[in-house]
Tab-separated table of N, CA, C and O in Angstrom:
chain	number	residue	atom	x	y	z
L	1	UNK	N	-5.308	-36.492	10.393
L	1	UNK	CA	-3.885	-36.695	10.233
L	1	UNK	C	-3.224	-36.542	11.601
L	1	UNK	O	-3.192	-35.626	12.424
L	2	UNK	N	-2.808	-37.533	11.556
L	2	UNK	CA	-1.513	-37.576	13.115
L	2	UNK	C	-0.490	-36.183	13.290
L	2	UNK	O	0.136	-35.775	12.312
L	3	UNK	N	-0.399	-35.585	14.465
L	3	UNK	CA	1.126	-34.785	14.619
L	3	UNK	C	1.745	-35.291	14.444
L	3	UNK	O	1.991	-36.234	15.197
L	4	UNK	N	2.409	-35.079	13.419
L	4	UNK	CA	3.860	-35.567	12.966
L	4	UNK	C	4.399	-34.091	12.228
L	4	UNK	O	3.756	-33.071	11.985
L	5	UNK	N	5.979	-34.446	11.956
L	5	UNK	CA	6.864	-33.157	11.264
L	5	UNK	C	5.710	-33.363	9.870
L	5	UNK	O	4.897	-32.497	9.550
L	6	UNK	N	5.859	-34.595	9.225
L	6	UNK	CA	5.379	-34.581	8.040
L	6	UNK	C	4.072	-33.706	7.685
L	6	UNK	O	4.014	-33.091	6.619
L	7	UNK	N	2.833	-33.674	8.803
L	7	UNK	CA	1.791	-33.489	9.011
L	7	UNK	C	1.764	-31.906	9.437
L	7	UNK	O	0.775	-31.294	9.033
L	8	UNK	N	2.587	-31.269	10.092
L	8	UNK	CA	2.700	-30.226	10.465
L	8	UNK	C	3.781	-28.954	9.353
L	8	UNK	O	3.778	-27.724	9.378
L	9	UNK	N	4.682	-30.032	8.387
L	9	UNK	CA	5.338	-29.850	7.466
L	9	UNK	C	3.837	-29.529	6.307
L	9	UNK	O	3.372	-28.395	6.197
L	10	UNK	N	3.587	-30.056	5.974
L	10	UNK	CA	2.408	-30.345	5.049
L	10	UNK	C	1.399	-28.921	5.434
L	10	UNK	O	0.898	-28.081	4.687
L	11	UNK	N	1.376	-29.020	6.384
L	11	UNK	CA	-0.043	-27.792	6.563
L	11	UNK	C	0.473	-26.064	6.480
L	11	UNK	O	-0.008	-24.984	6.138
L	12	UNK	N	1.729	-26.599	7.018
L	12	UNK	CA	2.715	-25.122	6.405
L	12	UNK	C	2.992	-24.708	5.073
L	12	UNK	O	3.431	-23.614	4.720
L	13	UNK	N	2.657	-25.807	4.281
L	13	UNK	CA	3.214	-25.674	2.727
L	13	UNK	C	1.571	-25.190	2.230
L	13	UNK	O	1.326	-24.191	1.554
L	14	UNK	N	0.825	-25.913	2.616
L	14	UNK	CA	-0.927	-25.387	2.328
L	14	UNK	C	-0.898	-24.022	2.802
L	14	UNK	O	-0.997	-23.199	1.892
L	15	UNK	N	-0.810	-23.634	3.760
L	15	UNK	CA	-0.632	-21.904	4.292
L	15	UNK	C	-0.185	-20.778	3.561
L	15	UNK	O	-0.648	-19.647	3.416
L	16	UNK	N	1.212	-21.571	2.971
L	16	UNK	CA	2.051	-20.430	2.021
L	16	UNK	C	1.602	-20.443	0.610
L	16	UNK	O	1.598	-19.520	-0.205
L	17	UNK	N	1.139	-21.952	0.458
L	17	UNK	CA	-0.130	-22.009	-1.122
L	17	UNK	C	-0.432	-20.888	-1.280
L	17	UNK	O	-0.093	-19.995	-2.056
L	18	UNK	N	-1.845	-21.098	0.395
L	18	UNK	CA	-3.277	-20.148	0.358
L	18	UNK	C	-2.723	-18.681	0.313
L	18	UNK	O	-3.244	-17.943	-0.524
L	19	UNK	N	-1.657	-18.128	1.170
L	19	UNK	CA	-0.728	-16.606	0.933
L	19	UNK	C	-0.804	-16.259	-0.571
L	19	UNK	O	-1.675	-15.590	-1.127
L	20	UNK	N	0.231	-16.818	-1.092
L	20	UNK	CA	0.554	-16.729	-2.619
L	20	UNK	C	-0.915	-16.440	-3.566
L	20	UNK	O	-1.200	-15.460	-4.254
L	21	UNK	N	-1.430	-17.269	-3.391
L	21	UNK	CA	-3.036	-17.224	-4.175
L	21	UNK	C	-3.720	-16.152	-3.531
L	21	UNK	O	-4.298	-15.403	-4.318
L	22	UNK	N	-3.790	-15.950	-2.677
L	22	UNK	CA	-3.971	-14.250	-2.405
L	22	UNK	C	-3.140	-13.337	-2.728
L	22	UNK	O	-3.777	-12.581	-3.462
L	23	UNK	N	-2.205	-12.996	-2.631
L	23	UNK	CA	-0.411	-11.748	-3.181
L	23	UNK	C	-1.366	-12.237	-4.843
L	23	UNK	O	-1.208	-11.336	-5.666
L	24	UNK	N	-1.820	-12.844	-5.131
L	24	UNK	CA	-1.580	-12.964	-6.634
L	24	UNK	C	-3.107	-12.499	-6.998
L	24	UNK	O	-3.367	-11.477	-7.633
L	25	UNK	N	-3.619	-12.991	-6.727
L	25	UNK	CA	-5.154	-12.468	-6.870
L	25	UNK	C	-5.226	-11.115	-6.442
L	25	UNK	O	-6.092	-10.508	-7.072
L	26	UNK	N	-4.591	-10.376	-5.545
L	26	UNK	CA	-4.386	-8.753	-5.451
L	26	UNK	C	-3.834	-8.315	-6.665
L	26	UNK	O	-4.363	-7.530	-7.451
L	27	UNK	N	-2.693	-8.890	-6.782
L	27	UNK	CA	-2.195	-8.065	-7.913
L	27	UNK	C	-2.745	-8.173	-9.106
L	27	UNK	O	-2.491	-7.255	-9.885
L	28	UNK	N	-3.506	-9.130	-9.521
L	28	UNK	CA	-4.314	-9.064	-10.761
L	28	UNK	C	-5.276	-8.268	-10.936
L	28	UNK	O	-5.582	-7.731	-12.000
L	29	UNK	N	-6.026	-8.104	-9.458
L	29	UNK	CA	-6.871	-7.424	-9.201
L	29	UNK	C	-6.560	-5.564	-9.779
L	29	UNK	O	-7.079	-4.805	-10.598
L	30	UNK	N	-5.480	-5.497	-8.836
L	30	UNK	CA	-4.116	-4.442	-9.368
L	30	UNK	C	-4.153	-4.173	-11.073
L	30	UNK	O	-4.706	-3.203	-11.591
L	31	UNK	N	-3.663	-4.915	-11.580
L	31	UNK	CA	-3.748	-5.232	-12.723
L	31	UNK	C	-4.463	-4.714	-13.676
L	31	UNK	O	-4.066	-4.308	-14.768
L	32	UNK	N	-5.519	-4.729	-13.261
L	32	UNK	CA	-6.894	-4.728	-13.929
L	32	UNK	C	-7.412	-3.018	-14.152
L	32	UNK	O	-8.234	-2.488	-14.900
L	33	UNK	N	-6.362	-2.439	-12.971
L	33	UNK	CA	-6.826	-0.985	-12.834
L	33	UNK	C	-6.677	-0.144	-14.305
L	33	UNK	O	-6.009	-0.777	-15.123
L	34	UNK	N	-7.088	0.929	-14.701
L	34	UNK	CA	-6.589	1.169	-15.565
L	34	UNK	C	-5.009	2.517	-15.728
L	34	UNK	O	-5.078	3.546	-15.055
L	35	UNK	N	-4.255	2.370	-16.290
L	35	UNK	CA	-3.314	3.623	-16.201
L	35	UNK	C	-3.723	4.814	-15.978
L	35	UNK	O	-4.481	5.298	-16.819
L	36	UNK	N	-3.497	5.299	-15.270
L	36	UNK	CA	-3.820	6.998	-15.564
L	36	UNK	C	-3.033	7.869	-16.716
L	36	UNK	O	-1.882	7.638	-17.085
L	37	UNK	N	-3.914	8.952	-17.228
L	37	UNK	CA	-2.691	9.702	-17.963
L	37	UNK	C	-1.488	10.177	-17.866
L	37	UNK	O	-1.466	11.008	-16.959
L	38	UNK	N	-0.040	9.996	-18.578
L	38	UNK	CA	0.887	10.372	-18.581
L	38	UNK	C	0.656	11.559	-17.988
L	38	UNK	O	1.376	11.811	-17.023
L	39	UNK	N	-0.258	12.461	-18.341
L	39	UNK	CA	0.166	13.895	-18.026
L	39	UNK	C	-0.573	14.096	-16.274
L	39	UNK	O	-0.077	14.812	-15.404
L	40	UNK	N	-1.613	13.406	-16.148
L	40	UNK	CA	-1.906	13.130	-14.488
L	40	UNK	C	-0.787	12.812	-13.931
L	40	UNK	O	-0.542	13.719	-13.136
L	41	UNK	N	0.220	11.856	-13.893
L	41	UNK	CA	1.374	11.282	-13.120
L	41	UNK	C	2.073	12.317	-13.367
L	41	UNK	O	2.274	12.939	-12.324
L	42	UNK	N	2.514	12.768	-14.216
L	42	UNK	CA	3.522	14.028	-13.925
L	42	UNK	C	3.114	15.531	-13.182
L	42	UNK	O	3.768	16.496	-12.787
L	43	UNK	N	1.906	15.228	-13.216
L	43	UNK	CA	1.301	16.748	-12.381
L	43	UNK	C	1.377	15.868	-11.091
L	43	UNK	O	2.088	16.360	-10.215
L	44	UNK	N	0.800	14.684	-10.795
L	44	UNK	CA	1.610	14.212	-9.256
L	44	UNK	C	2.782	14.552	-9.079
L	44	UNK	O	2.934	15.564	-8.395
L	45	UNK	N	3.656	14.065	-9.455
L	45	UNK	CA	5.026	14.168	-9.520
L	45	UNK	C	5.670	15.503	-9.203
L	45	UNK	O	6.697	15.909	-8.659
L	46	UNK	N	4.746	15.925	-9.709
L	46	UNK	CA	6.056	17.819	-9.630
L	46	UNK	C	4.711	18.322	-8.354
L	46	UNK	O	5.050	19.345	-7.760
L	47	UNK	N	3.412	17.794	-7.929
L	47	UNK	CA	3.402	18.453	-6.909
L	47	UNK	C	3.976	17.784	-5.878
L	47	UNK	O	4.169	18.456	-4.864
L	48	UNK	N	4.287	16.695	-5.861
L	48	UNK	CA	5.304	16.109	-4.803
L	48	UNK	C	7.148	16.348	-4.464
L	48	UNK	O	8.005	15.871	-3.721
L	49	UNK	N	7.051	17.244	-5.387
L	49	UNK	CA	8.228	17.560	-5.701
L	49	UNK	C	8.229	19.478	-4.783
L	49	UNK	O	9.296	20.002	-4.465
L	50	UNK	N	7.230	19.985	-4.603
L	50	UNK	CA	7.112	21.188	-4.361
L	50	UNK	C	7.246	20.911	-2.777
L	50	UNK	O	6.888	19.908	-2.161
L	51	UNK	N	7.966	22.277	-2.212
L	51	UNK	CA	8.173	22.671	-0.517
L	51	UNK	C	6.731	23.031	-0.275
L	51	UNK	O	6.094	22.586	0.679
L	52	UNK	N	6.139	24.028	-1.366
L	52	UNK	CA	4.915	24.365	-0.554
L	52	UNK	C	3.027	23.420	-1.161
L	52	UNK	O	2.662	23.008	-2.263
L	53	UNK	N	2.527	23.435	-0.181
L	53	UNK	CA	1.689	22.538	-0.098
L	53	UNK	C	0.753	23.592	-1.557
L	53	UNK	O	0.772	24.798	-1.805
L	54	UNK	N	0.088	22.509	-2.181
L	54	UNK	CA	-0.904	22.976	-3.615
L	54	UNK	C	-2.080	23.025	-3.178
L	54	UNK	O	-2.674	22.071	-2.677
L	55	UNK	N	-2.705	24.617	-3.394
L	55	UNK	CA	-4.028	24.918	-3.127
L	55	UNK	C	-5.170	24.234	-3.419
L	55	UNK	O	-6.329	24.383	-3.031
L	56	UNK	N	-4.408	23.087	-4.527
L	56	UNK	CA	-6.058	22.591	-4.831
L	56	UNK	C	-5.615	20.942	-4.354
L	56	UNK	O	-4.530	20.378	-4.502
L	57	UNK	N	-7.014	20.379	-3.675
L	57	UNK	CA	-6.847	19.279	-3.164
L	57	UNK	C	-6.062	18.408	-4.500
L	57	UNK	O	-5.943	18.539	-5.718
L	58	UNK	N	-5.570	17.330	-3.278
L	58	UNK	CA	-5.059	16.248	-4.247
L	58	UNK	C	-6.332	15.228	-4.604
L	58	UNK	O	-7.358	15.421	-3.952
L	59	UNK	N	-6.337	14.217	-5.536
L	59	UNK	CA	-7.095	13.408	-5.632
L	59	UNK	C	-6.783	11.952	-5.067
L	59	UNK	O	-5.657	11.563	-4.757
L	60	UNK	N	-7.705	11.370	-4.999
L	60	UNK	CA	-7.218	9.993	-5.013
L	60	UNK	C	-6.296	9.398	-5.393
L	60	UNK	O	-5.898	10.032	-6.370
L	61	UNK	N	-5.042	7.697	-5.094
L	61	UNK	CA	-4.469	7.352	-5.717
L	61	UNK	C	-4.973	6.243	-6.286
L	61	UNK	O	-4.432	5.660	-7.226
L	62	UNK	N	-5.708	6.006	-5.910
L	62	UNK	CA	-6.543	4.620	-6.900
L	62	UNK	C	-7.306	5.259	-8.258
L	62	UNK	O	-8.087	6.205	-8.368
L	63	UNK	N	-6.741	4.334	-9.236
L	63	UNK	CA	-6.963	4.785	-10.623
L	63	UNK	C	-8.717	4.605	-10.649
L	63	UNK	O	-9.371	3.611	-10.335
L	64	UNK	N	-9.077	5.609	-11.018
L	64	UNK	CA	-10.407	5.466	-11.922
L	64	UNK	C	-11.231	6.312	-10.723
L	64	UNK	O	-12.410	6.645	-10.838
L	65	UNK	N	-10.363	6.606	-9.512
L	65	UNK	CA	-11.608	7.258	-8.428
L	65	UNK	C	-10.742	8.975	-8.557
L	65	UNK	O	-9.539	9.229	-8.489
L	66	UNK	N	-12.073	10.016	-8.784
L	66	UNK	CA	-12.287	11.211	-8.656
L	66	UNK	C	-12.516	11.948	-7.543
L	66	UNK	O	-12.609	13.164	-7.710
L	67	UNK	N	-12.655	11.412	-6.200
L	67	UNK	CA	-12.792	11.846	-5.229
L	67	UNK	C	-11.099	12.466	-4.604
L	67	UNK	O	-9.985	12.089	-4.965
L	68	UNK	N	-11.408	13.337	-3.749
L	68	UNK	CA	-10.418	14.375	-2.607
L	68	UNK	C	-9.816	13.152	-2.221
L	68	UNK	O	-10.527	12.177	-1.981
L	69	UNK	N	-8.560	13.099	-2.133
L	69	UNK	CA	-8.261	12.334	-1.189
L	69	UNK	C	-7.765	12.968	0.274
L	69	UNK	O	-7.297	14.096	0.428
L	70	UNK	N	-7.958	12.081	1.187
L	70	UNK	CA	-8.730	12.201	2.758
L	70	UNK	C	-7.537	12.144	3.431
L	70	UNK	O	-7.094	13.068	4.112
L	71	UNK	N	-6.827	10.732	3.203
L	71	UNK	CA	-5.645	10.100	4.208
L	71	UNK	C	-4.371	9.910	3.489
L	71	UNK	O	-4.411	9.672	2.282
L	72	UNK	N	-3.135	10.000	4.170
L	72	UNK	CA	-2.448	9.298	3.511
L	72	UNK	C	-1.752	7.849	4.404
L	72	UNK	O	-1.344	7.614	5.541
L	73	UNK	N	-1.890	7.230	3.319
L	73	UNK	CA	-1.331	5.282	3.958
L	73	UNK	C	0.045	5.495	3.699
L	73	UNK	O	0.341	6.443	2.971
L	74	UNK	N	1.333	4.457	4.379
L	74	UNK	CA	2.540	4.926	4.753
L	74	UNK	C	2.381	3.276	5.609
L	74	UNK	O	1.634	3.060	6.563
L	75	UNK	N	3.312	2.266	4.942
L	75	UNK	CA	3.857	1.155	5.324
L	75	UNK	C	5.456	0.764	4.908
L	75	UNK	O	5.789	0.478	3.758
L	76	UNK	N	6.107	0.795	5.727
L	76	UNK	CA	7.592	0.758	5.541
L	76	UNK	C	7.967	-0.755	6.063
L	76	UNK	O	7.809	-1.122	7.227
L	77	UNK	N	8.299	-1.269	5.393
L	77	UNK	CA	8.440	-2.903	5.302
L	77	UNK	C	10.140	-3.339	5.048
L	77	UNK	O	10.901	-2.441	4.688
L	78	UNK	N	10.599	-4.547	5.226
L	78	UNK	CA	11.941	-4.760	4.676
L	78	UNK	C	11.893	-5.045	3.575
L	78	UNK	O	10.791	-5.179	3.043
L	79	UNK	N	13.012	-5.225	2.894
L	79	UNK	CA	12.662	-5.540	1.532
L	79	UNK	C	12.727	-7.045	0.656
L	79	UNK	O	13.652	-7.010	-0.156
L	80	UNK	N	12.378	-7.643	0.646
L	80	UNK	CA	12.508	-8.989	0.108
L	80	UNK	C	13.746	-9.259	0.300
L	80	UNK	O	13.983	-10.036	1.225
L	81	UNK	N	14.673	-8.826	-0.334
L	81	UNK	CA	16.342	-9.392	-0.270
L	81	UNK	C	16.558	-9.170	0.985
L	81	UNK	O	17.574	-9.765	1.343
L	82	UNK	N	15.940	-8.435	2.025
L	82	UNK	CA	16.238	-8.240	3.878
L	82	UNK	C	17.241	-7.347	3.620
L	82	UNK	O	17.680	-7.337	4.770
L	83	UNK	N	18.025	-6.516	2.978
L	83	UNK	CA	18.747	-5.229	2.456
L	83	UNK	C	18.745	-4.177	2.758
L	83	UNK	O	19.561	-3.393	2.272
L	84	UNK	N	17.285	-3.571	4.201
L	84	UNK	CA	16.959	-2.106	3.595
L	84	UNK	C	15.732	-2.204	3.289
L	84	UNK	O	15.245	-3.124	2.632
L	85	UNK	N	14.961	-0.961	3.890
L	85	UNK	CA	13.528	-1.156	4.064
L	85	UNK	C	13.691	-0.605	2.280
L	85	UNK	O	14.531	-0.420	1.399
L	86	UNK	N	12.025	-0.517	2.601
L	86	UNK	CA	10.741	0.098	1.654
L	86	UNK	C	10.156	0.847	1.958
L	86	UNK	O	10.398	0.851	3.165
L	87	UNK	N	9.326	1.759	1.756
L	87	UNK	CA	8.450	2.614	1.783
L	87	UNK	C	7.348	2.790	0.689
L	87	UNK	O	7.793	3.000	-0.439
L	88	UNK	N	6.032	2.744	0.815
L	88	UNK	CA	4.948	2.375	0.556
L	88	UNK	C	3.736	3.813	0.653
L	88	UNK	O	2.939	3.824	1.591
L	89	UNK	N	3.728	4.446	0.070
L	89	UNK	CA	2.797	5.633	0.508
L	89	UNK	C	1.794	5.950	-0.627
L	89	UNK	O	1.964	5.923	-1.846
L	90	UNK	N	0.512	6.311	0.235
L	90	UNK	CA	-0.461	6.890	-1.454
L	90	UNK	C	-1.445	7.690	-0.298
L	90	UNK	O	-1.557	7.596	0.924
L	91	UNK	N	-1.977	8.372	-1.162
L	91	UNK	CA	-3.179	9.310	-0.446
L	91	UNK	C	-4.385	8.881	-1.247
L	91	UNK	O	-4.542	8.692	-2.453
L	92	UNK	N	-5.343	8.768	-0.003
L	92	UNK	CA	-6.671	8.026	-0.589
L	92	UNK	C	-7.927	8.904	-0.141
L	92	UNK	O	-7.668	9.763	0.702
L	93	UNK	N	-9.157	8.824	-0.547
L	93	UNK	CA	-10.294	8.968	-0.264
L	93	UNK	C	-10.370	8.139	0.794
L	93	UNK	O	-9.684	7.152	1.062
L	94	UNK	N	-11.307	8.654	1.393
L	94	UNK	CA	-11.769	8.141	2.935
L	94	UNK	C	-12.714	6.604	2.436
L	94	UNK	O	-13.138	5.826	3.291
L	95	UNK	N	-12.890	6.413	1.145
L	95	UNK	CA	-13.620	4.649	0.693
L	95	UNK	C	-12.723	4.182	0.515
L	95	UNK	O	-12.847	2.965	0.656
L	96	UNK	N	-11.368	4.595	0.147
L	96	UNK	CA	-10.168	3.439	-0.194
L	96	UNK	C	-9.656	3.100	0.727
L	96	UNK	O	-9.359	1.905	0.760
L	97	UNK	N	-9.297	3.976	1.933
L	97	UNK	CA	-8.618	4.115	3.003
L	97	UNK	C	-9.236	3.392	3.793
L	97	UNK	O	-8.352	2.883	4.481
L	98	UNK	N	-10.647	2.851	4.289
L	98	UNK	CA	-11.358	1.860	4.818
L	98	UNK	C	-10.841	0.564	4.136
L	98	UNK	O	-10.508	-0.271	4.976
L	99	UNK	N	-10.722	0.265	3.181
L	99	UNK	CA	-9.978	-0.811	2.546
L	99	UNK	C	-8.030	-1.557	2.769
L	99	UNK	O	-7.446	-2.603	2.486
L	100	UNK	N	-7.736	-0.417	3.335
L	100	UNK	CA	-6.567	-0.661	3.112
L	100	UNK	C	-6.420	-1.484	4.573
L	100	UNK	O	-7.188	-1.364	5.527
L	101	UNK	N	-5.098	-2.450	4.491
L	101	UNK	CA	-4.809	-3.107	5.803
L	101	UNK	C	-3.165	-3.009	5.129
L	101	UNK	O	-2.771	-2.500	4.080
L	102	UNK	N	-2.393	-3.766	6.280
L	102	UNK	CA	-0.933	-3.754	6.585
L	102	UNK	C	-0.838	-5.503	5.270
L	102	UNK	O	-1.361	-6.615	5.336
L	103	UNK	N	-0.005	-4.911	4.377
L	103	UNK	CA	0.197	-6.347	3.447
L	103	UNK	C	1.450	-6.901	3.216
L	103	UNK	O	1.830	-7.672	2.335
L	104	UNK	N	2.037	-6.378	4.160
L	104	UNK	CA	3.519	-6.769	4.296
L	104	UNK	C	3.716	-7.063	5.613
L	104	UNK	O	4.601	-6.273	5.940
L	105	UNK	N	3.423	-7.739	6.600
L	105	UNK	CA	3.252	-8.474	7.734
L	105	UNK	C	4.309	-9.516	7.619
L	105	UNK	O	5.083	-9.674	8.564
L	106	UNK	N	4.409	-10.246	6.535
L	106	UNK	CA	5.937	-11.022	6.761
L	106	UNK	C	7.072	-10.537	6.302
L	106	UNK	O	8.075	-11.251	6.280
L	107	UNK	N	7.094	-9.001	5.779
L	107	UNK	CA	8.348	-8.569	5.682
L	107	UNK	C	8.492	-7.439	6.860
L	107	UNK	O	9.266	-6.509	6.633
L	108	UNK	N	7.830	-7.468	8.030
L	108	UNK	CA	7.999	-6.748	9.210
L	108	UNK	C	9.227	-6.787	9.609
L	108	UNK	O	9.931	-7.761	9.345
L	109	UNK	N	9.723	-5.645	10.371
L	109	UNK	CA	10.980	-5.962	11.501
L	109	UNK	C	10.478	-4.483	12.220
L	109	UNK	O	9.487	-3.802	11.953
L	110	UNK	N	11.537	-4.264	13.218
L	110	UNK	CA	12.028	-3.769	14.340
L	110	UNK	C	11.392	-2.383	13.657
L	110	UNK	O	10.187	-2.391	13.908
L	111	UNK	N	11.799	-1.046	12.792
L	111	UNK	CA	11.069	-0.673	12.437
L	111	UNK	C	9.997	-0.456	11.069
L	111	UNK	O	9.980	0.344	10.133
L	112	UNK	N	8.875	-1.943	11.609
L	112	UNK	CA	8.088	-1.778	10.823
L	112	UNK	C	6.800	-0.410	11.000
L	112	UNK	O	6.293	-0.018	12.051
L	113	UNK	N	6.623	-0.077	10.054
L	113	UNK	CA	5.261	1.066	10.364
L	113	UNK	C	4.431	0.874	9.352
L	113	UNK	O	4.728	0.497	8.218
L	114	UNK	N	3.128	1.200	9.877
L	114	UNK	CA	1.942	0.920	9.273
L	114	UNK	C	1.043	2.011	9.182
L	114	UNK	O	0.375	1.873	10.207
L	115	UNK	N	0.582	3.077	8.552
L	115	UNK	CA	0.041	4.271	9.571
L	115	UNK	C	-0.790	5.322	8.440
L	115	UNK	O	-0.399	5.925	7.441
L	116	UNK	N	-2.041	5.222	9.084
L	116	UNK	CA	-3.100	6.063	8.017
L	116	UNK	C	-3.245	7.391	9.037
L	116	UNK	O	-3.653	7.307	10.195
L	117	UNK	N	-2.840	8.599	8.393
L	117	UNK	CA	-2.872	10.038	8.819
L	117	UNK	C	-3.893	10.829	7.627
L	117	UNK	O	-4.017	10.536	6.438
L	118	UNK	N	-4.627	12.038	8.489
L	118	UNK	CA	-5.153	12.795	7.714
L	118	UNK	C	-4.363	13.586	6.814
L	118	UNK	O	-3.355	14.181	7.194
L	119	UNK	N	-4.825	13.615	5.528
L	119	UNK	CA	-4.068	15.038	4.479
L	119	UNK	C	-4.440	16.213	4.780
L	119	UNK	O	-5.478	16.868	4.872
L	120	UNK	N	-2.574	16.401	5.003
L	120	UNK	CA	-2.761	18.158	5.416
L	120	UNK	C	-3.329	19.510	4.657
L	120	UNK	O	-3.104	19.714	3.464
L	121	UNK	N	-3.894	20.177	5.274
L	121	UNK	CA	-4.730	20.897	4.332
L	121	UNK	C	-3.981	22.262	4.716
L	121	UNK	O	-3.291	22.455	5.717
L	122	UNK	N	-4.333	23.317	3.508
L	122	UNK	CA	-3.497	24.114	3.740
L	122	UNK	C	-4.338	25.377	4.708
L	122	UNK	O	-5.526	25.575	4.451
L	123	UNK	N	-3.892	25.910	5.427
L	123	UNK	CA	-3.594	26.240	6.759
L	123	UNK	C	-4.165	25.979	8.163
L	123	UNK	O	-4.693	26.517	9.136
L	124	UNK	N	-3.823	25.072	7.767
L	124	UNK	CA	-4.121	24.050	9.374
L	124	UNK	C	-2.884	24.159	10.108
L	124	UNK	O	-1.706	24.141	9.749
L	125	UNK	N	-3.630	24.312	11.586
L	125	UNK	CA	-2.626	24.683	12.531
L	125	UNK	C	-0.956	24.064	12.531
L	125	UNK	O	0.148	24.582	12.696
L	126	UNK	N	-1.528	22.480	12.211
L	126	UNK	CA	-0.250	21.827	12.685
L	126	UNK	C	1.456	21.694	11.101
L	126	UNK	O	2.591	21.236	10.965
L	127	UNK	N	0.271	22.566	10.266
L	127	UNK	CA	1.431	22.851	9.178
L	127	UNK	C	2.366	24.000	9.336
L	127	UNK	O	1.928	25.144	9.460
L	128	UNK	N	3.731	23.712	9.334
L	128	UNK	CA	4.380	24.538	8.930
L	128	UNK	C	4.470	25.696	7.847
L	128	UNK	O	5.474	26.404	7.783
């Protein structure tokens, strides 16, 4: 195919196809996970809710894995309507956390952040 708008028009519309069919195939993927128990999410919840850090490790945030979780992921993106970021956070095992990449790359700006840190453990130096 010749450079042309049409031709260069055309291969941009194939691009945002191939995007979409991926965003969508994640989330099905997503999808597929299973719920955790009501009463698991609310014991998240109120320990995220506490000043002081909980003696017993946290777990994973990916449903169905039992392992410590290791890291926490933290991507702050704009928000679709361009309004006002987002914020994006979960604490993972050190196998999920190898998995994870930046998936909001076209809703980047000025401060976008992307950023896998170790979970603080309790009394480690750098905790308050």
């Amino acid at each position: 195919m010749a450079d042309t708008k049409r031709g260069r028009d055309k291969k941009a519309r194939d691009a945002d196809d191939r995007q979409r069919e991926r965003e969508l195939e994640q989330a099905r993927d997503r999808a597929d996970e299973d719920e955790p128990p009501r009463d698991e999410r609310d014991a998240d919840e109120s320990h995220a809710d506490e000043d002081e850090p909980s003696d017993s490790p946290r777990e994973c945030h990916r449903r169905g894995c039992d392992e410590p979780a290791a890291f926490v992921v933290l991507e702050r993106y704009q928000e679709d309507t361009g309004h006002g970021a987002v914020e994006a956070e979960a604490v993972l095992c050190r196998e999920h956390t190898a998995e994870e990449s930046p998936t909001n790359l076209d809703r980047s700006y000025a401060d976008y952040v992307f950023r896998v840190e170790p979970v603080p453990r309790p009394g480690d130096p750098d905790e308050a």
